[in-house]
PDB file of C-alpha atoms in Angstrom:
ATOM      1  CA  MET A   1      29.813 -15.547  -5.347  1.00 68.00           C
ATOM      2  CA  SER A   2      27.131 -16.260  -7.935  1.00 82.00           C
ATOM      3  CA  ILE A   3      23.493 -17.165  -7.327  1.00 93.00           C
ATOM      4  CA  LYS A   4      20.977 -18.300  -9.935  1.00 95.00           C
ATOM      5  CA  VAL A   5      17.280 -17.414  -9.686  1.00 96.00           C
ATOM      6  CA  ASP A   6      14.844 -19.246 -11.945  1.00 96.00           C
ATOM      7  CA  ALA A   7      11.797 -16.972 -12.113  1.00 94.00           C
ATOM      8  CA  ARG A   8      10.260 -18.520 -15.208  1.00 93.00           C
ATOM      9  CA  GLY A   9       6.511 -18.886 -14.947  1.00 88.00           C
ATOM     10  CA  GLN A  10       6.292 -16.418 -12.097  1.00 87.00           C
ATOM     11  CA  ALA A  11       4.047 -13.386 -12.335  1.00 82.00           C
ATOM     12  CA  CYS A  12       5.155  -9.991 -11.102  1.00 80.00           C
ATOM     13  CA  PRO A  13       6.154  -9.007  -8.514  1.00 87.00           C
ATOM     14  CA  LEU A  14       7.525 -12.467  -7.550  1.00 90.00           C
ATOM     15  CA  PRO A  15      10.547 -12.344  -9.926  1.00 93.00           C
ATOM     16  CA  VAL A  16      11.558  -8.997  -8.432  1.00 93.00           C
ATOM     17  CA  ILE A  17      11.010 -10.177  -4.854  1.00 93.00           C
ATOM     18  CA  ASN A  18      13.057 -13.351  -5.443  1.00 94.00           C
ATOM     19  CA  THR A  19      15.801 -11.288  -7.071  1.00 95.00           C
ATOM     20  CA  LYS A  20      15.829  -8.994  -4.067  1.00 93.00           C
ATOM     21  CA  LYS A  21      16.116 -11.944  -1.656  1.00 94.00           C
ATOM     22  CA  ALA A  22      19.024 -13.386  -3.640  1.00 94.00           C
ATOM     23  CA  LEU A  23      20.834 -10.049  -3.584  1.00 95.00           C
ATOM     24  CA  GLU A  24      20.204  -9.685   0.140  1.00 93.00           C
ATOM     25  CA  SER A  25      21.820 -13.083   0.755  1.00 94.00           C
ATOM     26  CA  ILE A  26      25.222 -11.922  -0.491  1.00 93.00           C
ATOM     27  CA  ASP A  27      27.484  -9.021   0.476  1.00 92.00           C
ATOM     28  CA  GLU A  28      28.765  -8.722  -3.070  1.00 92.00           C
ATOM     29  CA  GLY A  29      28.761 -10.843  -6.190  1.00 94.00           C
ATOM     30  CA  VAL A  30      26.535 -11.858  -9.064  1.00 95.00           C
ATOM     31  CA  VAL A  31      22.902 -12.928  -9.260  1.00 96.00           C
ATOM     32  CA  GLU A  32      21.679 -14.392 -12.541  1.00 96.00           C
ATOM     33  CA  VAL A  33      17.919 -14.188 -12.988  1.00 96.00           C
ATOM     34  CA  ARG A  34      16.128 -16.187 -15.660  1.00 96.00           C
ATOM     35  CA  VAL A  35      12.683 -14.943 -16.741  1.00 93.00           C
ATOM     36  CA  ASP A  36      10.349 -15.778 -19.603  1.00 89.00           C
ATOM     37  CA  ASP A  37       8.106 -12.788 -19.996  1.00 83.00           C
ATOM     38  CA  LEU A  38       8.482  -9.134 -20.876  1.00 77.00           C
ATOM     39  CA  ALA A  39       7.116  -7.667 -17.646  1.00 81.00           C
ATOM     40  CA  PRO A  40       9.465  -9.601 -15.282  1.00 87.00           C
ATOM     41  CA  LYS A  41      12.399  -8.834 -17.578  1.00 87.00           C
ATOM     42  CA  GLU A  42      11.778  -5.099 -17.515  1.00 83.00           C
ATOM     43  CA  ASN A  43      10.912  -4.966 -13.832  1.00 89.00           C
ATOM     44  CA  VAL A  44      13.917  -7.007 -12.652  1.00 92.00           C
ATOM     45  CA  ILE A  45      16.280  -4.743 -14.625  1.00 89.00           C
ATOM     46  CA  LYS A  46      14.484  -1.640 -13.361  1.00 87.00           C
ATOM     47  CA  PHE A  47      14.745  -2.860  -9.760  1.00 90.00           C
ATOM     48  CA  ALA A  48      18.452  -3.710 -10.080  1.00 91.00           C
ATOM     49  CA  LYS A  49      19.267  -0.275 -11.440  1.00 88.00           C
ATOM     50  CA  SER A  50      17.157   1.415  -8.752  1.00 89.00           C
ATOM     51  CA  ILE A  51      19.504  -0.003  -6.079  1.00 92.00           C
ATOM     52  CA  ASN A  52      22.600   0.916  -8.106  1.00 90.00           C
ATOM     53  CA  CYS A  53      23.452  -2.595  -9.253  1.00 93.00           C
ATOM     54  CA  GLN A  54      24.769  -3.316 -12.719  1.00 92.00           C
ATOM     55  CA  ALA A  55      22.248  -5.226 -14.832  1.00 92.00           C
ATOM     56  CA  GLU A  56      22.851  -6.731 -18.254  1.00 92.00           C
ATOM     57  CA  ILE A  57      21.185  -9.349 -20.414  1.00 91.00           C
ATOM     58  CA  ILE A  58      23.647 -12.206 -20.972  1.00 93.00           C
ATOM     59  CA  SER A  59      21.319 -14.649 -22.749  1.00 91.00           C
ATOM     60  CA  GLU A  60      18.175 -14.082 -24.784  1.00 85.00           C
ATOM     61  CA  ASN A  61      16.198 -16.642 -26.765  1.00 84.00           C
ATOM     62  CA  GLY A  62      12.791 -15.194 -27.533  1.00 77.00           C
ATOM     63  CA  MET A  63      11.183 -14.427 -24.187  1.00 80.00           C
ATOM     64  CA  ASP A  64      13.622 -16.709 -22.337  1.00 89.00           C
ATOM     65  CA  VAL A  65      16.058 -14.173 -20.905  1.00 90.00           C
ATOM     66  CA  THR A  66      18.883 -14.357 -18.358  1.00 95.00           C
ATOM     67  CA  ILE A  67      19.848 -11.147 -16.592  1.00 95.00           C
ATOM     68  CA  LYS A  68      23.186 -10.777 -14.823  1.00 95.00           C
ATOM     69  CA  ILE A  69      23.078  -8.469 -11.817  1.00 95.00           C
ATOM     70  CA  THR A  70      26.294  -7.429 -10.108  1.00 95.00           C
ATOM     71  CA  LYS A  71      26.117  -6.272  -6.521  1.00 94.00           C
ATOM     72  CA  SER A  72      28.905  -4.332  -4.820  1.00 92.00           C
ATOM     73  CA  LYS A  73      29.651  -3.958  -1.109  1.00 89.00           C
ATOM     74  CA  ASP A  74      28.179  -0.451  -1.231  1.00 88.00           C
ATOM     75  CA  THR A  75      24.763  -1.602  -2.439  1.00 89.00           C
ATOM     76  CA  LYS A  76      21.961  -0.986   0.036  1.00 87.00           C
ATOM     77  CA  ILE A  77      18.498  -2.528  -0.307  1.00 89.00           C
ATOM     78  CA  ASP A  78      16.007  -0.652   1.847  1.00 86.00           C
ATOM     79  CA  ILE A  79      12.740  -1.537   0.139  1.00 85.00           C
ATOM     80  CA  LYS A  80      10.340  -4.036   1.750  1.00 84.00           C
ATOM     81  CA  ASP A  81       8.840  -6.926  -0.240  1.00 84.00           C
ATOM     82  CA  GLU A  82       5.314  -5.542   0.140  1.00 79.00           C
ATOM     83  CA  ASP A  83       6.411  -2.198  -1.279  1.00 81.00           C
ATOM     84  CA  ILE A  84       7.667  -3.686  -4.548  1.00 82.00           C
ATOM     85  CA  LYS A  85       5.337  -2.774  -7.378  1.00 73.00           C
ATOM     86  CA  CYS A  86       5.600  -3.869 -10.974  1.00 72.00           C
ATOM     87  CA  ASP A  87       4.980  -1.807 -14.040  1.00 65.00           C
ATOM     88  CA  ILE A  88       3.098  -4.172 -16.298  1.00 55.00           C
ATOM     89  CA  SER A  89       1.660  -1.577 -18.628  1.00 50.00           C
ATOM     90  CA  SER A  90       3.881  -2.765 -21.437  1.00 47.00           C
ATOM     91  CA  ASP A  91       2.928  -6.425 -21.334  1.00 52.00           C
ATOM     92  CA  ASN A  92      -0.136  -8.338 -22.407  1.00 59.00           C
ATOM     93  CA  SER A  93      -1.421  -8.936 -18.880  1.00 76.00           C
ATOM     94  CA  TYR A  94      -4.809 -10.554 -18.627  1.00 89.00           C
ATOM     95  CA  ILE A  95      -7.225 -11.792 -16.043  1.00 93.00           C
ATOM     96  CA  VAL A  96      -9.681 -14.688 -16.085  1.00 96.00           C
ATOM     97  CA  ALA A  97     -13.234 -14.283 -14.760  1.00 96.00           C
ATOM     98  CA  ILE A  98     -14.907 -17.625 -13.989  1.00 97.00           C
ATOM     99  CA  MET A  99     -18.676 -17.237 -13.629  1.00 96.00           C
ATOM    100  CA  SER A 100     -19.763 -20.841 -13.073  1.00 96.00           C
ATOM    101  CA  ASN A 101     -18.762 -24.097 -11.402  1.00 96.00           C
ATOM    102  CA  LYS A 102     -18.529 -25.696 -14.853  1.00 94.00           C
ATOM    103  CA  LEU A 103     -17.249 -24.828 -18.294  1.00 94.00           C
ATOM    104  CA  GLY A 104     -19.781 -24.250 -21.041  1.00 90.00           C
ATOM    105  CA  ASN A 105     -23.413 -25.187 -21.551  1.00 88.00           C
ATOM    106  CA  GLY A 106     -24.705 -28.660 -22.278  1.00 89.00           C
ATOM    107  CA  ASN A 107     -23.877 -31.764 -20.278  1.00 93.00           C
ATOM    108  CA  GLU A 108     -23.308 -30.736 -16.665  1.00 91.00           C
ATOM    109  CA  GLU A 109     -20.947 -33.593 -15.800  1.00 93.00           C
ATOM    110  CA  LEU A 110     -18.806 -32.798 -18.817  1.00 95.00           C
ATOM    111  CA  GLY A 111     -18.800 -29.128 -17.799  1.00 94.00           C
ATOM    112  CA  HIS A 112     -17.310 -30.038 -14.407  1.00 95.00           C
ATOM    113  CA  VAL A 113     -14.628 -32.160 -16.059  1.00 95.00           C
ATOM    114  CA  LEU A 114     -13.773 -29.343 -18.454  1.00 96.00           C
ATOM    115  CA  ILE A 115     -13.373 -26.642 -15.786  1.00 96.00           C
ATOM    116  CA  LYS A 116     -11.121 -28.967 -13.760  1.00 96.00           C
ATOM    117  CA  SER A 117      -9.069 -29.652 -16.879  1.00 96.00           C
ATOM    118  CA  TYR A 118      -8.909 -25.953 -17.736  1.00 96.00           C
ATOM    119  CA  LEU A 119      -7.527 -24.983 -14.319  1.00 96.00           C
ATOM    120  CA  PHE A 120      -4.936 -27.758 -14.478  1.00 96.00           C
ATOM    121  CA  ALA A 121      -3.821 -26.650 -17.948  1.00 95.00           C
ATOM    122  CA  LEU A 122      -3.659 -23.065 -16.750  1.00 94.00           C
ATOM    123  CA  THR A 123      -1.034 -24.018 -14.139  1.00 93.00           C
ATOM    124  CA  GLU A 124       1.295 -24.949 -17.021  1.00 90.00           C
ATOM    125  CA  THR A 125       0.524 -21.913 -19.160  1.00 86.00           C
ATOM    126  CA  ASN A 126       2.818 -19.021 -19.853  1.00 81.00           C
ATOM    127  CA  PRO A 127       2.150 -16.207 -19.329  1.00 84.00           C
ATOM    128  CA  LEU A 128      -0.076 -16.808 -16.370  1.00 90.00           C
ATOM    129  CA  PRO A 129      -3.055 -14.544 -15.775  1.00 92.00           C
ATOM    130  CA  LYS A 130      -2.507 -11.631 -13.427  1.00 89.00           C
ATOM    131  CA  SER A 131      -5.664 -12.511 -11.481  1.00 93.00           C
ATOM    132  CA  ILE A 132      -8.498 -15.021 -11.526  1.00 96.00           C
ATOM    133  CA  LEU A 133     -11.896 -13.766 -10.404  1.00 97.00           C
ATOM    134  CA  PHE A 134     -14.511 -16.269  -9.227  1.00 97.00           C
ATOM    135  CA  LEU A 135     -18.093 -15.040  -9.382  1.00 97.00           C
ATOM    136  CA  ASN A 136     -21.590 -16.503  -9.019  1.00 97.00           C
ATOM    137  CA  GLY A 137     -21.369 -20.323  -9.066  1.00 96.00           C
ATOM    138  CA  GLY A 138     -17.656 -20.067  -9.787  1.00 97.00           C
ATOM    139  CA  VAL A 139     -17.020 -19.598  -6.059  1.00 97.00           C
ATOM    140  CA  GLU A 140     -17.624 -23.338  -5.605  1.00 97.00           C
ATOM    141  CA  LEU A 141     -14.240 -23.845  -7.266  1.00 97.00           C
ATOM    142  CA  THR A 142     -12.377 -22.019  -4.476  1.00 97.00           C
ATOM    143  CA  THR A 143     -14.404 -23.603  -1.674  1.00 97.00           C
ATOM    144  CA  ILE A 144     -16.091 -27.012  -1.816  1.00 96.00           C
ATOM    145  CA  ASN A 145     -14.616 -28.441  -5.014  1.00 96.00           C
ATOM    146  CA  ASN A 146     -11.405 -30.073  -3.795  1.00 94.00           C
ATOM    147  CA  ALA A 147     -10.557 -31.198  -7.323  1.00 93.00           C
ATOM    148  CA  THR A 148     -10.164 -27.574  -8.425  1.00 97.00           C
ATOM    149  CA  VAL A 149      -8.888 -26.069  -5.161  1.00 97.00           C
ATOM    150  CA  GLU A 150      -5.527 -27.834  -5.465  1.00 96.00           C
ATOM    151  CA  ASN A 151      -4.781 -26.427  -8.919  1.00 96.00           C
ATOM    152  CA  ILE A 152      -5.939 -22.972  -7.866  1.00 97.00           C
ATOM    153  CA  LYS A 153      -3.498 -23.167  -4.939  1.00 96.00           C
ATOM    154  CA  ILE A 154      -0.705 -23.940  -7.407  1.00 95.00           C
ATOM    155  CA  LEU A 155      -1.658 -20.873  -9.436  1.00 94.00           C
ATOM    156  CA  GLU A 156      -1.628 -18.745  -6.286  1.00 93.00           C
ATOM    157  CA  GLU A 157       1.829 -20.073  -5.354  1.00 91.00           C
ATOM    158  CA  LYS A 158       3.023 -18.992  -8.796  1.00 88.00           C
ATOM    159  CA  GLY A 159       1.900 -15.435  -8.133  1.00 88.00           C
ATOM    160  CA  VAL A 160      -1.604 -15.389  -9.599  1.00 92.00           C
ATOM    161  CA  GLU A 161      -4.009 -13.328  -7.511  1.00 93.00           C
ATOM    162  CA  ILE A 162      -7.066 -15.404  -6.550  1.00 96.00           C
ATOM    163  CA  LEU A 163     -10.218 -13.452  -5.711  1.00 96.00           C
ATOM    164  CA  SER A 164     -13.705 -14.737  -4.861  1.00 97.00           C
ATOM    165  CA  CYS A 165     -16.784 -12.502  -4.930  1.00 97.00           C
ATOM    166  CA  GLY A 166     -17.922 -11.836  -1.346  1.00 96.00           C
ATOM    167  CA  THR A 167     -21.574 -11.349  -2.300  1.00 96.00           C
ATOM    168  CA  CYS A 168     -21.513 -14.657  -4.172  1.00 97.00           C
ATOM    169  CA  LEU A 169     -19.934 -16.478  -1.216  1.00 97.00           C
ATOM    170  CA  ASP A 170     -22.660 -15.053   1.036  1.00 96.00           C
ATOM    171  CA  TYR A 171     -25.427 -16.040  -1.390  1.00 97.00           C
ATOM    172  CA  TYR A 172     -24.240 -19.645  -1.585  1.00 97.00           C
ATOM    173  CA  GLU A 173     -23.321 -19.665   2.150  1.00 97.00           C
ATOM    174  CA  LEU A 174     -19.738 -20.606   1.307  1.00 97.00           C
ATOM    175  CA  LYS A 175     -17.744 -17.790   2.923  1.00 95.00           C
ATOM    176  CA  GLN A 176     -16.526 -20.026   5.764  1.00 95.00           C
ATOM    177  CA  ALA A 177     -15.557 -22.734   3.250  1.00 96.00           C
ATOM    178  CA  LEU A 178     -13.072 -20.585   1.312  1.00 97.00           C
ATOM    179  CA  LYS A 179      -9.866 -22.626   0.891  1.00 97.00           C
ATOM    180  CA  VAL A 180      -7.736 -20.502  -1.422  1.00 96.00           C
ATOM    181  CA  GLY A 181      -7.309 -16.821  -2.230  1.00 95.00           C
ATOM    182  CA  SER A 182      -9.155 -13.918  -0.684  1.00 95.00           C
ATOM    183  CA  ILE A 183     -12.578 -12.294  -0.739  1.00 96.00           C
ATOM    184  CA  THR A 184     -13.262  -9.243  -2.864  1.00 94.00           C
ATOM    185  CA  ASN A 185     -16.084  -6.859  -3.775  1.00 95.00           C
ATOM    186  CA  MET A 186     -17.542  -5.501  -6.991  1.00 93.00           C
ATOM    187  CA  TYR A 187     -15.532  -2.258  -6.857  1.00 91.00           C
ATOM    188  CA  THR A 188     -12.270  -4.222  -6.821  1.00 91.00           C
ATOM    189  CA  ILE A 189     -13.542  -6.546  -9.555  1.00 91.00           C
ATOM    190  CA  ILE A 190     -14.286  -3.552 -11.808  1.00 90.00           C
ATOM    191  CA  GLU A 191     -10.882  -2.046 -11.010  1.00 85.00           C
ATOM    192  CA  LYS A 192      -9.089  -5.300 -11.849  1.00 86.00           C
ATOM    193  CA  MET A 193     -10.934  -5.606 -15.140  1.00 85.00           C
ATOM    194  CA  ASN A 194     -10.204  -2.011 -16.088  1.00 80.00           C
ATOM    195  CA  ASP A 195      -6.506  -2.319 -15.261  1.00 75.00           C
ATOM    196  CA  CYS A 196      -5.860  -5.321 -17.524  1.00 76.00           C
ATOM    197  CA  SER A 197      -5.465  -5.296 -21.268  1.00 73.00           C
ATOM    198  CA  LYS A 198      -7.636  -8.401 -21.660  1.00 85.00           C
ATOM    199  CA  VAL A 199     -10.358 -10.177 -19.669  1.00 91.00           C
ATOM    200  CA  ILE A 200     -11.201 -13.810 -20.464  1.00 93.00           C
ATOM    201  CA  THR A 201     -14.674 -14.743 -19.240  1.00 94.00           C
ATOM    202  CA  LEU A 202     -15.612 -18.394 -18.676  1.00 92.00           C
ATOM    203  CA  GLY A 203     -18.729 -20.110 -17.429  1.00 80.00           C
TER     204      GLY A 203
END
């Protein structure tokens, strides 16, 4: 039996989790996993070997890589999805910090159009950011701005961590209006920024 997993565009640990689910669905056989970034490639191979499966790259065109994983009847997968961690130290992971409900200074209406356009374009970008932090007026984008909420939900479904500043939500009285992602604090924000190789600040 052979199963194909298309994990392109997915941020870690989703490629590993989807690989695990595919392997769990068969007693023995082959799972072919297609990824398009260095971190998923390394982490999928690392996971396969950790459960004593054979893993080999059967196709490689730049970052577009297909990994063949062979599972035997003796393979046991005891790890839970929530316990899967990814080593992303070797990739160019980045986070985006959005500090306003619009993009740039100048015409306010244009700024709203630009931030909506930016978030849409981001859904089709590769690699995706590891996290997006919404601070100050940026929390409107995860709450009352329906035009941006939908694209942020798409990013979350693709594995991007969505975090809104709790103090900011309180200040603007928007905590109950949060529609996507979760609430965070300044300690976590600092930790996220320190853990990434690059922080892109907008607003």
